[in-house]
mmCIF file of C-alpha atoms in Angstrom:
data_model
loop_
_atom_site.group_PDB
_atom_site.id
_atom_site.type_symbol
_atom_site.label_atom_id
_atom_site.label_comp_id
_atom_site.label_asym_id
_atom_site.label_seq_id
_atom_site.Cartn_x
_atom_site.Cartn_y
_atom_site.Cartn_z
ATOM 1 C CA MET A 5 25.257 -25.139 -3.863
ATOM 2 C CA ALA A 6 22.521 -24.934 -1.237
ATOM 3 C CA ASP A 7 21.132 -28.219 -0.070
ATOM 4 C CA PRO A 8 17.692 -28.815 -1.726
ATOM 5 C CA PHE A 9 16.189 -30.315 1.693
ATOM 6 C CA GLU A 10 17.446 -27.225 3.459
ATOM 7 C CA VAL A 11 16.046 -24.819 0.898
ATOM 8 C CA ARG A 12 12.808 -26.752 0.903
ATOM 9 C CA MET A 13 12.537 -26.579 4.431
ATOM 10 C CA ARG A 14 13.096 -22.842 4.804
ATOM 11 C CA PHE A 15 10.660 -21.911 1.971
ATOM 12 C CA SER A 16 7.963 -24.136 3.754
ATOM 13 C CA SER A 17 8.650 -22.241 7.075
ATOM 14 C CA GLN A 18 8.322 -19.046 5.409
ATOM 15 C CA LEU A 19 5.103 -19.795 3.945
ATOM 16 C CA GLN A 20 3.615 -20.794 7.215
ATOM 17 C CA HIS A 21 4.439 -17.809 8.819
ATOM 18 C CA LEU A 22 3.158 -15.338 6.129
ATOM 19 C CA ASN A 23 0.989 -12.780 7.302
ATOM 20 C CA ALA A 24 -0.862 -9.548 5.863
ATOM 21 C CA SER A 25 2.258 -7.657 5.467
ATOM 22 C CA VAL A 26 3.712 -7.099 2.077
ATOM 23 C CA THR A 27 7.309 -7.666 3.500
ATOM 24 C CA SER A 28 6.599 -10.984 4.537
ATOM 25 C CA ALA A 29 5.269 -11.919 0.998
ATOM 26 C CA GLN A 30 8.150 -10.329 -0.634
ATOM 27 C CA LYS A 31 10.775 -12.101 1.294
ATOM 28 C CA ALA A 32 9.152 -15.323 0.555
ATOM 29 C CA ALA A 33 9.004 -14.456 -3.115
ATOM 30 C CA GLN A 34 12.585 -13.351 -3.285
ATOM 31 C CA TYR A 35 13.827 -16.497 -1.554
ATOM 32 C CA ALA A 36 12.078 -18.686 -4.241
ATOM 33 C CA LEU A 37 13.479 -16.589 -7.110
ATOM 34 C CA LYS A 38 16.964 -16.848 -5.641
ATOM 35 C CA TYR A 39 16.641 -20.587 -5.820
ATOM 36 C CA ARG A 40 15.030 -20.619 -9.146
ATOM 37 C CA ASP A 41 16.819 -23.911 -10.147
ATOM 38 C CA MET A 42 14.746 -25.609 -7.722
ATOM 39 C CA ASP A 43 11.463 -24.105 -9.003
ATOM 40 C CA GLU A 44 9.538 -27.459 -9.217
ATOM 41 C CA ASP A 45 10.373 -28.470 -5.535
ATOM 42 C CA LEU A 46 9.509 -24.997 -4.221
ATOM 43 C CA HIS A 47 6.124 -25.151 -6.057
ATOM 44 C CA SER A 48 5.231 -28.169 -4.744
ATOM 45 C CA CYS A 49 5.933 -26.638 -1.206
ATOM 46 C CA ILE A 50 3.465 -24.156 -2.060
ATOM 47 C CA LEU A 51 0.961 -26.698 -2.717
ATOM 48 C CA GLU A 52 1.751 -29.064 0.228
ATOM 49 C CA GLN A 53 1.205 -25.947 2.424
ATOM 50 C CA LEU A 54 -1.903 -24.928 1.068
ATOM 51 C CA GLU A 55 -3.283 -28.407 1.834
ATOM 52 C CA ARG A 56 -1.770 -29.053 5.341
ATOM 53 C CA ASN A 57 -2.304 -25.750 6.958
ATOM 54 C CA ASN A 58 -5.396 -23.799 8.720
ATOM 55 C CA MET A 59 -7.874 -21.568 6.985
ATOM 56 C CA ASN A 60 -5.711 -18.465 7.821
ATOM 57 C CA THR A 61 -2.468 -19.487 6.497
ATOM 58 C CA ARG A 62 -4.257 -20.841 3.262
ATOM 59 C CA ALA A 63 -5.473 -17.370 2.826
ATOM 60 C CA ASN A 64 -2.134 -15.761 3.467
ATOM 61 C CA ILE A 65 -0.547 -17.964 0.898
ATOM 62 C CA MET A 66 -3.343 -17.329 -1.498
ATOM 63 C CA TYR A 67 -2.505 -13.444 -1.356
ATOM 64 C CA PHE A 68 1.096 -14.334 -1.554
ATOM 65 C CA ILE A 69 0.726 -16.163 -5.150
ATOM 66 C CA GLU A 70 -0.385 -12.721 -6.440
ATOM 67 C CA HIS A 71 2.625 -10.870 -5.107
ATOM 68 C CA PHE A 72 4.842 -13.907 -6.183
ATOM 69 C CA LEU A 73 3.869 -14.081 -9.801
ATOM 70 C CA GLU A 74 4.045 -10.379 -10.131
ATOM 71 C CA MET A 75 7.768 -10.631 -8.853
ATOM 72 C CA ALA A 76 8.474 -13.430 -11.042
ATOM 73 C CA GLN A 77 7.100 -12.112 -14.137
ATOM 74 C CA LYS A 78 9.430 -8.814 -13.522
ATOM 75 C CA ASP A 79 12.353 -11.107 -12.687
ATOM 76 C CA GLY A 80 11.900 -12.784 -16.027
ATOM 77 C CA HIS A 81 11.277 -16.307 -14.345
ATOM 78 C CA VAL A 82 7.983 -17.141 -16.047
ATOM 79 C CA ASP A 83 8.203 -20.876 -15.053
ATOM 80 C CA TYR A 84 6.669 -20.051 -11.529
ATOM 81 C CA VAL A 85 3.907 -18.254 -13.765
ATOM 82 C CA ARG A 86 3.208 -21.264 -15.727
ATOM 83 C CA MET A 87 3.169 -23.668 -12.768
ATOM 84 C CA ILE A 88 0.618 -21.768 -10.994
ATOM 85 C CA GLN A 89 -1.515 -21.627 -14.220
ATOM 86 C CA ARG A 90 -1.364 -25.319 -14.643
ATOM 87 C CA ASP A 91 -2.407 -26.007 -10.994
ATOM 88 C CA ILE A 92 -4.764 -23.131 -10.316
ATOM 89 C CA ILE A 93 -7.613 -25.650 -9.667
ATOM 90 C CA ARG A 94 -5.559 -27.481 -7.164
ATOM 91 C CA VAL A 95 -4.816 -24.214 -5.671
ATOM 92 C CA VAL A 96 -8.400 -23.073 -5.230
ATOM 93 C CA ASP A 97 -9.557 -26.521 -4.167
ATOM 94 C CA ALA A 98 -7.035 -26.377 -1.494
ATOM 95 C CA VAL A 99 -7.819 -22.667 -0.161
ATOM 96 C CA ALA A 100 -11.720 -23.130 -0.381
ATOM 97 C CA PRO A 101 -12.408 -26.678 -0.425
ATOM 98 C CA ASP A 102 -15.719 -28.103 -1.118
ATOM 99 C CA ASP A 103 -16.455 -29.579 2.130
ATOM 100 C CA GLY A 104 -17.325 -26.037 3.539
ATOM 101 C CA SER A 105 -13.932 -25.932 5.610
ATOM 102 C CA GLY A 106 -12.789 -23.022 3.659
ATOM 103 C CA ALA A 107 -16.223 -21.133 2.949
ATOM 104 C CA ALA A 108 -14.521 -18.097 4.640
ATOM 105 C CA ASN A 109 -11.748 -18.030 2.184
ATOM 106 C CA VAL A 110 -14.177 -17.929 -0.700
ATOM 107 C CA LYS A 111 -14.044 -14.100 -0.937
ATOM 108 C CA VAL A 112 -10.123 -14.268 -0.557
ATOM 109 C CA VAL A 113 -9.865 -16.593 -3.736
ATOM 110 C CA ARG A 114 -12.396 -14.218 -5.723
ATOM 111 C CA ARG A 115 -10.287 -11.252 -4.929
ATOM 112 C CA VAL A 116 -6.901 -12.980 -5.854
ATOM 113 C CA LEU A 117 -8.373 -14.333 -9.013
ATOM 114 C CA GLN A 118 -9.592 -10.891 -10.117
ATOM 115 C CA GLY A 119 -6.212 -9.570 -9.402
ATOM 116 C CA LEU A 120 -4.482 -12.493 -11.401
ATOM 117 C CA GLN A 121 -6.934 -11.901 -14.375
ATOM 118 C CA SER A 122 -6.262 -8.028 -14.402
ATOM 119 C CA LYS A 123 -2.717 -8.783 -14.627
ATOM 120 C CA SER A 124 -3.068 -11.202 -17.357
ATOM 121 C CA PHE A 125 -1.973 -14.041 -15.434
ATOM 122 C CA LEU A 126 -5.378 -16.129 -15.827
ATOM 123 C CA ALA A 127 -7.925 -15.996 -18.815
ATOM 124 C CA SER A 128 -11.172 -14.458 -18.054
ATOM 125 C CA GLN A 129 -12.882 -17.658 -18.997
ATOM 126 C CA THR A 130 -11.015 -19.583 -16.494
ATOM 127 C CA VAL A 131 -11.870 -17.034 -13.775
ATOM 128 C CA GLU A 132 -15.596 -17.116 -14.734
ATOM 129 C CA GLU A 133 -15.701 -20.990 -14.476
ATOM 130 C CA ILE A 134 -13.860 -20.893 -11.110
ATOM 131 C CA ASN A 135 -16.313 -18.223 -9.711
ATOM 132 C CA ASP A 136 -19.267 -20.336 -11.101
ATOM 133 C CA VAL A 137 -17.765 -23.233 -8.918
ATOM 134 C CA LEU A 138 -17.270 -21.155 -5.896
ATOM 135 C CA LYS A 139 -20.729 -19.902 -6.045
ATOM 136 C CA GLU A 140 -21.984 -23.579 -5.882
ATOM 137 C CA ARG A 141 -19.775 -24.269 -2.798
ATOM 138 C CA GLU A 142 -20.751 -21.023 -0.939
ATOM 139 C CA THR A 143 -24.619 -21.999 -1.361
ATOM 140 C CA ALA A 144 -23.748 -25.573 -0.267
ATOM 141 C CA HIS A 145 -22.137 -24.173 2.802
ATOM 142 C CA MET A 146 -25.034 -21.693 3.543
ATOM 143 C CA ASP A 147 -27.331 -24.845 3.455
ATOM 144 C CA VAL A 148 -25.229 -26.401 6.125
ATOM 145 C CA VAL A 149 -25.233 -23.484 8.196
ATOM 146 C CA MET A 150 -28.927 -23.018 8.396
ATOM 147 C CA SER A 151 -29.765 -26.806 8.849
ATOM 148 C CA SER A 152 -27.018 -27.220 11.619
ATOM 149 C CA PRO A 153 -27.895 -25.289 14.723
ATOM 150 C CA VAL A 154 -25.140 -24.511 17.326
ATOM 151 C CA ASN A 155 -27.096 -26.695 20.134
ATOM 152 C CA SER A 156 -29.179 -29.233 18.584
ATOM 153 C CA THR A 157 -32.471 -30.283 20.087
ATOM 154 C CA ASN A 158 -32.471 -33.614 18.381
ATOM 155 C CA PRO A 159 -32.564 -36.484 20.995
ATOM 156 C CA ALA A 160 -30.478 -38.428 18.847
ATOM 157 C CA LEU A 161 -27.704 -35.925 19.104
ATOM 158 C CA GLY A 162 -28.028 -34.445 22.301
ATOM 159 C CA ASP A 163 -25.812 -31.641 22.970
ATOM 160 C CA MET A 164 -23.507 -32.263 20.305
ATOM 161 C CA PRO A 165 -22.125 -29.102 18.648
ATOM 162 C CA ALA A 166 -22.666 -28.060 15.072
ATOM 163 C CA SER A 167 -18.986 -29.077 13.952
ATOM 164 C CA ARG A 168 -19.639 -32.695 15.251
ATOM 165 C CA THR A 169 -23.234 -33.034 13.657
ATOM 166 C CA ILE A 170 -23.785 -35.665 11.268
ATOM 167 C CA PRO A 171 -23.043 -34.320 7.660
ATOM 168 C CA LYS A 172 -25.619 -33.828 5.116
ATOM 169 C CA PRO A 173 -26.168 -36.211 2.278
ATOM 170 C CA GLY A 174 -23.753 -35.113 -0.534
ATOM 171 C CA GLY A 175 -20.597 -35.011 1.432
ATOM 172 C CA VAL A 176 -20.742 -31.374 2.770
ATOM 173 C CA VAL A 177 -19.806 -31.140 6.395
ATOM 174 C CA PRO A 178 -19.958 -28.035 8.739
ATOM 175 C CA PRO A 179 -17.081 -25.885 8.916
ATOM 176 C CA PRO A 180 -14.600 -26.781 11.707
ATOM 177 C CA HIS A 181 -14.483 -24.747 14.870
ATOM 178 C CA LEU A 182 -11.866 -22.066 15.097
ATOM 179 C CA ASP A 183 -10.354 -21.052 18.187
ATOM 180 C CA LYS A 184 -10.271 -17.330 19.568
ATOM 181 C CA LYS A 185 -6.541 -16.698 18.613
ATOM 182 C CA GLU A 186 -7.210 -17.762 15.130
ATOM 183 C CA ILE A 187 -10.487 -15.541 14.716
ATOM 184 C CA THR A 188 -8.534 -12.349 16.323
ATOM 185 C CA GLN A 189 -5.395 -13.010 13.822
ATOM 186 C CA ARG A 190 -8.000 -13.258 10.827
ATOM 187 C CA ILE A 191 -9.693 -10.061 11.887
ATOM 188 C CA GLU A 192 -6.314 -8.186 12.284
ATOM 189 C CA GLU A 193 -4.996 -9.685 8.984
ATOM 190 C CA ASP A 194 -8.149 -8.648 7.043
ATOM 191 C CA ARG A 195 -8.255 -5.113 8.609
ATOM 192 C CA GLU A 196 -4.453 -4.566 7.411
ATOM 193 C CA ARG A 197 -5.466 -5.767 3.800
ATOM 194 C CA HIS A 198 -8.236 -3.560 3.577
ATOM 195 C CA LYS A 199 -6.277 -0.634 4.789
ATOM 196 C CA ARG A 200 -3.746 -1.389 2.112
ATOM 197 C CA LEU A 201 -6.265 -1.877 -0.466
ATOM 198 C CA ARG A 202 -7.680 1.661 0.171
ATOM 199 C CA GLU A 203 -4.306 2.991 -0.320
ATOM 200 C CA SER A 204 -3.516 1.164 -3.488
ATOM 201 C CA ILE A 205 -6.985 2.946 -4.822
ATOM 202 C CA TRP A 206 -5.347 6.186 -4.801
ATOM 203 C CA ALA A 207 -2.102 4.982 -6.349
ATOM 204 C CA VAL A 208 -1.241 6.486 -9.587
ATOM 205 C CA PRO A 209 1.229 4.708 -12.034
ATOM 206 C CA THR A 210 4.176 6.407 -13.044
ATOM 207 C CA GLU A 211 4.154 4.987 -16.381
ATOM 208 C CA PRO A 212 3.463 5.856 -19.177
ATOM 209 C CA PRO A 213 3.914 9.535 -18.954
ATOM 210 C CA ASP A 214 0.667 11.708 -18.084
ATOM 211 C CA ALA A 215 -0.634 8.526 -16.786
ATOM 212 C CA GLU A 216 -3.013 10.316 -14.406
ATOM 213 C CA MET A 217 -4.322 12.531 -16.986
ATOM 214 C CA TRP A 218 -5.246 9.335 -19.146
ATOM 215 C CA LYS A 219 -6.723 7.699 -16.242
ATOM 216 C CA MET A 220 -8.849 10.540 -15.785
ATOM 217 C CA TRP A 221 -10.024 10.538 -19.503
ATOM 218 C CA GLU A 222 -10.457 6.768 -19.584
ATOM 219 C CA GLU A 223 -13.038 7.300 -16.600
ATOM 220 C CA THR A 224 -14.764 10.378 -17.887
ATOM 221 C CA SER A 225 -17.932 9.739 -19.536
ATOM 222 C CA ASP A 226 -18.714 11.374 -23.100
ATOM 223 C CA LEU A 227 -19.998 14.798 -23.175
ATOM 224 C CA GLY A 228 -23.815 15.628 -23.786
ATOM 225 C CA ASP A 229 -26.203 18.284 -23.997
ATOM 226 C CA ASP A 230 -26.639 17.850 -20.146
ATOM 227 C CA ASP A 231 -23.187 18.520 -19.428
ATOM 228 C CA PHE A 232 -22.964 21.633 -21.489
ATOM 229 C CA LEU A 233 -26.166 23.014 -19.885
ATOM 230 C CA LEU A 234 -24.618 22.150 -16.304
ATOM 231 C CA ALA A 235 -21.352 24.059 -17.300
ATOM 232 C CA LYS A 236 -23.341 27.091 -18.381
ATOM 233 C CA GLU A 237 -25.326 26.960 -14.993
ATOM 234 C CA GLU A 238 -22.320 26.670 -12.927
ATOM 235 C CA GLU A 239 -20.663 29.596 -14.937
ATOM 236 C CA GLU A 240 -23.538 31.630 -14.520
ATOM 237 C CA GLU A 241 -23.501 30.894 -10.619
ATOM 238 C CA ARG A 242 -19.960 31.557 -10.283
ATOM 239 C CA GLN A 243 -20.443 34.991 -11.964
ATOM 240 C CA ARG A 244 -23.148 35.884 -9.718
ATOM 241 C CA CYS A 245 -21.178 34.960 -6.679
ATOM 242 C CA VAL A 246 -18.175 36.934 -8.067
ATOM 243 C CA THR A 247 -20.403 40.085 -8.630
ATOM 244 C CA ASP A 248 -22.272 39.732 -5.129
ATOM 245 C CA SER A 249 -18.808 39.613 -3.496
ATOM 246 C CA CYS A 250 -17.108 42.581 -5.359
ATOM 247 C CA VAL A 251 -18.580 46.089 -4.520
ATOM 248 C CA HIS A 252 -17.125 47.522 -7.750
ATOM 249 C CA LEU A 253 -18.652 44.963 -9.905
ATOM 250 C CA GLN A 254 -21.971 45.700 -8.097
ATOM 251 C CA ASP A 255 -21.660 49.193 -9.015
ATOM 252 C CA GLU A 256 -20.895 48.526 -12.337
ATOM 253 C CA GLU A 257 -23.967 46.004 -12.660
ATOM 254 C CA THR A 258 -26.041 48.620 -11.142
ATOM 255 C CA ARG A 259 -25.107 51.120 -13.741
ATOM 256 C CA LYS A 260 -25.573 48.823 -16.665
ATOM 257 C CA ARG A 261 -29.181 48.081 -15.299
ATOM 258 C CA LYS A 262 -29.939 51.699 -15.181
ATOM 259 C CA SER A 263 -28.447 52.142 -18.526
ATOM 260 C CA LEU A 264 -30.825 49.600 -20.097
ATOM 261 C CA ALA A 265 -33.841 50.733 -18.319
ATOM 262 C CA ALA A 266 -33.046 54.229 -19.557
ATOM 263 C CA ASN A 267 -32.576 52.963 -23.058
ATOM 264 C CA GLY A 268 -35.946 51.056 -22.843
ATOM 265 C CA ASN A 269 -37.868 54.015 -21.617
ATOM 266 C CA ARG A 270 -36.350 56.167 -24.796
ATOM 267 C CA THR A 271 -37.463 53.274 -26.887
ATOM 268 C CA THR A 272 -40.914 53.485 -25.473
ATOM 269 C CA LEU A 273 -41.299 57.365 -25.859
ATOM 270 C CA ALA A 274 -39.962 57.229 -29.542
ATOM 271 C CA THR A 275 -42.769 54.570 -30.402
ATOM 272 C CA GLN A 276 -45.404 56.667 -28.880
#
């Protein structure tokens, strides 16, 4: 049997070194599933790392949770799913706290919550309630940013930077300063995630059979009179293009027109 302390330390290290790649998330998830008999301890590791690390690491762990729950459900270990559902409020508070220090992670939380809802890990009502709270935190953060210039001209504050100015009443403080390395890392990881998101848009599920056909059927709106009129116009335009590009069809069309004109003349003479 593996030493619980060693398992805990290794899993914590994997969480600290998560990045935007799917491989790192899968590796950490497989490790947690391997030692599922210590699920409570490993779940507490996730919460501890969320509350202790910087903004980028918290965002990576938030994305990891979505992969982790999906793998845990496929593996049949629903205890991990239940524990995340139970502590989802604590997870959100750690990734995007109400003191403004995680304002850049608000979009991350929203995106992951949407994914968890679409995969039936979270109820829609729970996600809506959390989004309402996040909207308030985002608004409060914008108030702080607008009222805290980078170089204050207040004589009482002197040249104190915005990250050290006196917080506004209500407990909301300006976000901490990020160094250049953390900013560059976040930009690169967001770029990698966006690229993977664009790739997933074109992914077609293999189950059930004819999944692509049914997907197109669901996304196609009901047919109306405008659709039939448009189809008729497109067919006429297609026939016109074919006729103009083919000499034989042009000759046949000319003969038809001459024949119609001749028949029209005979009709006119007969009536006279």
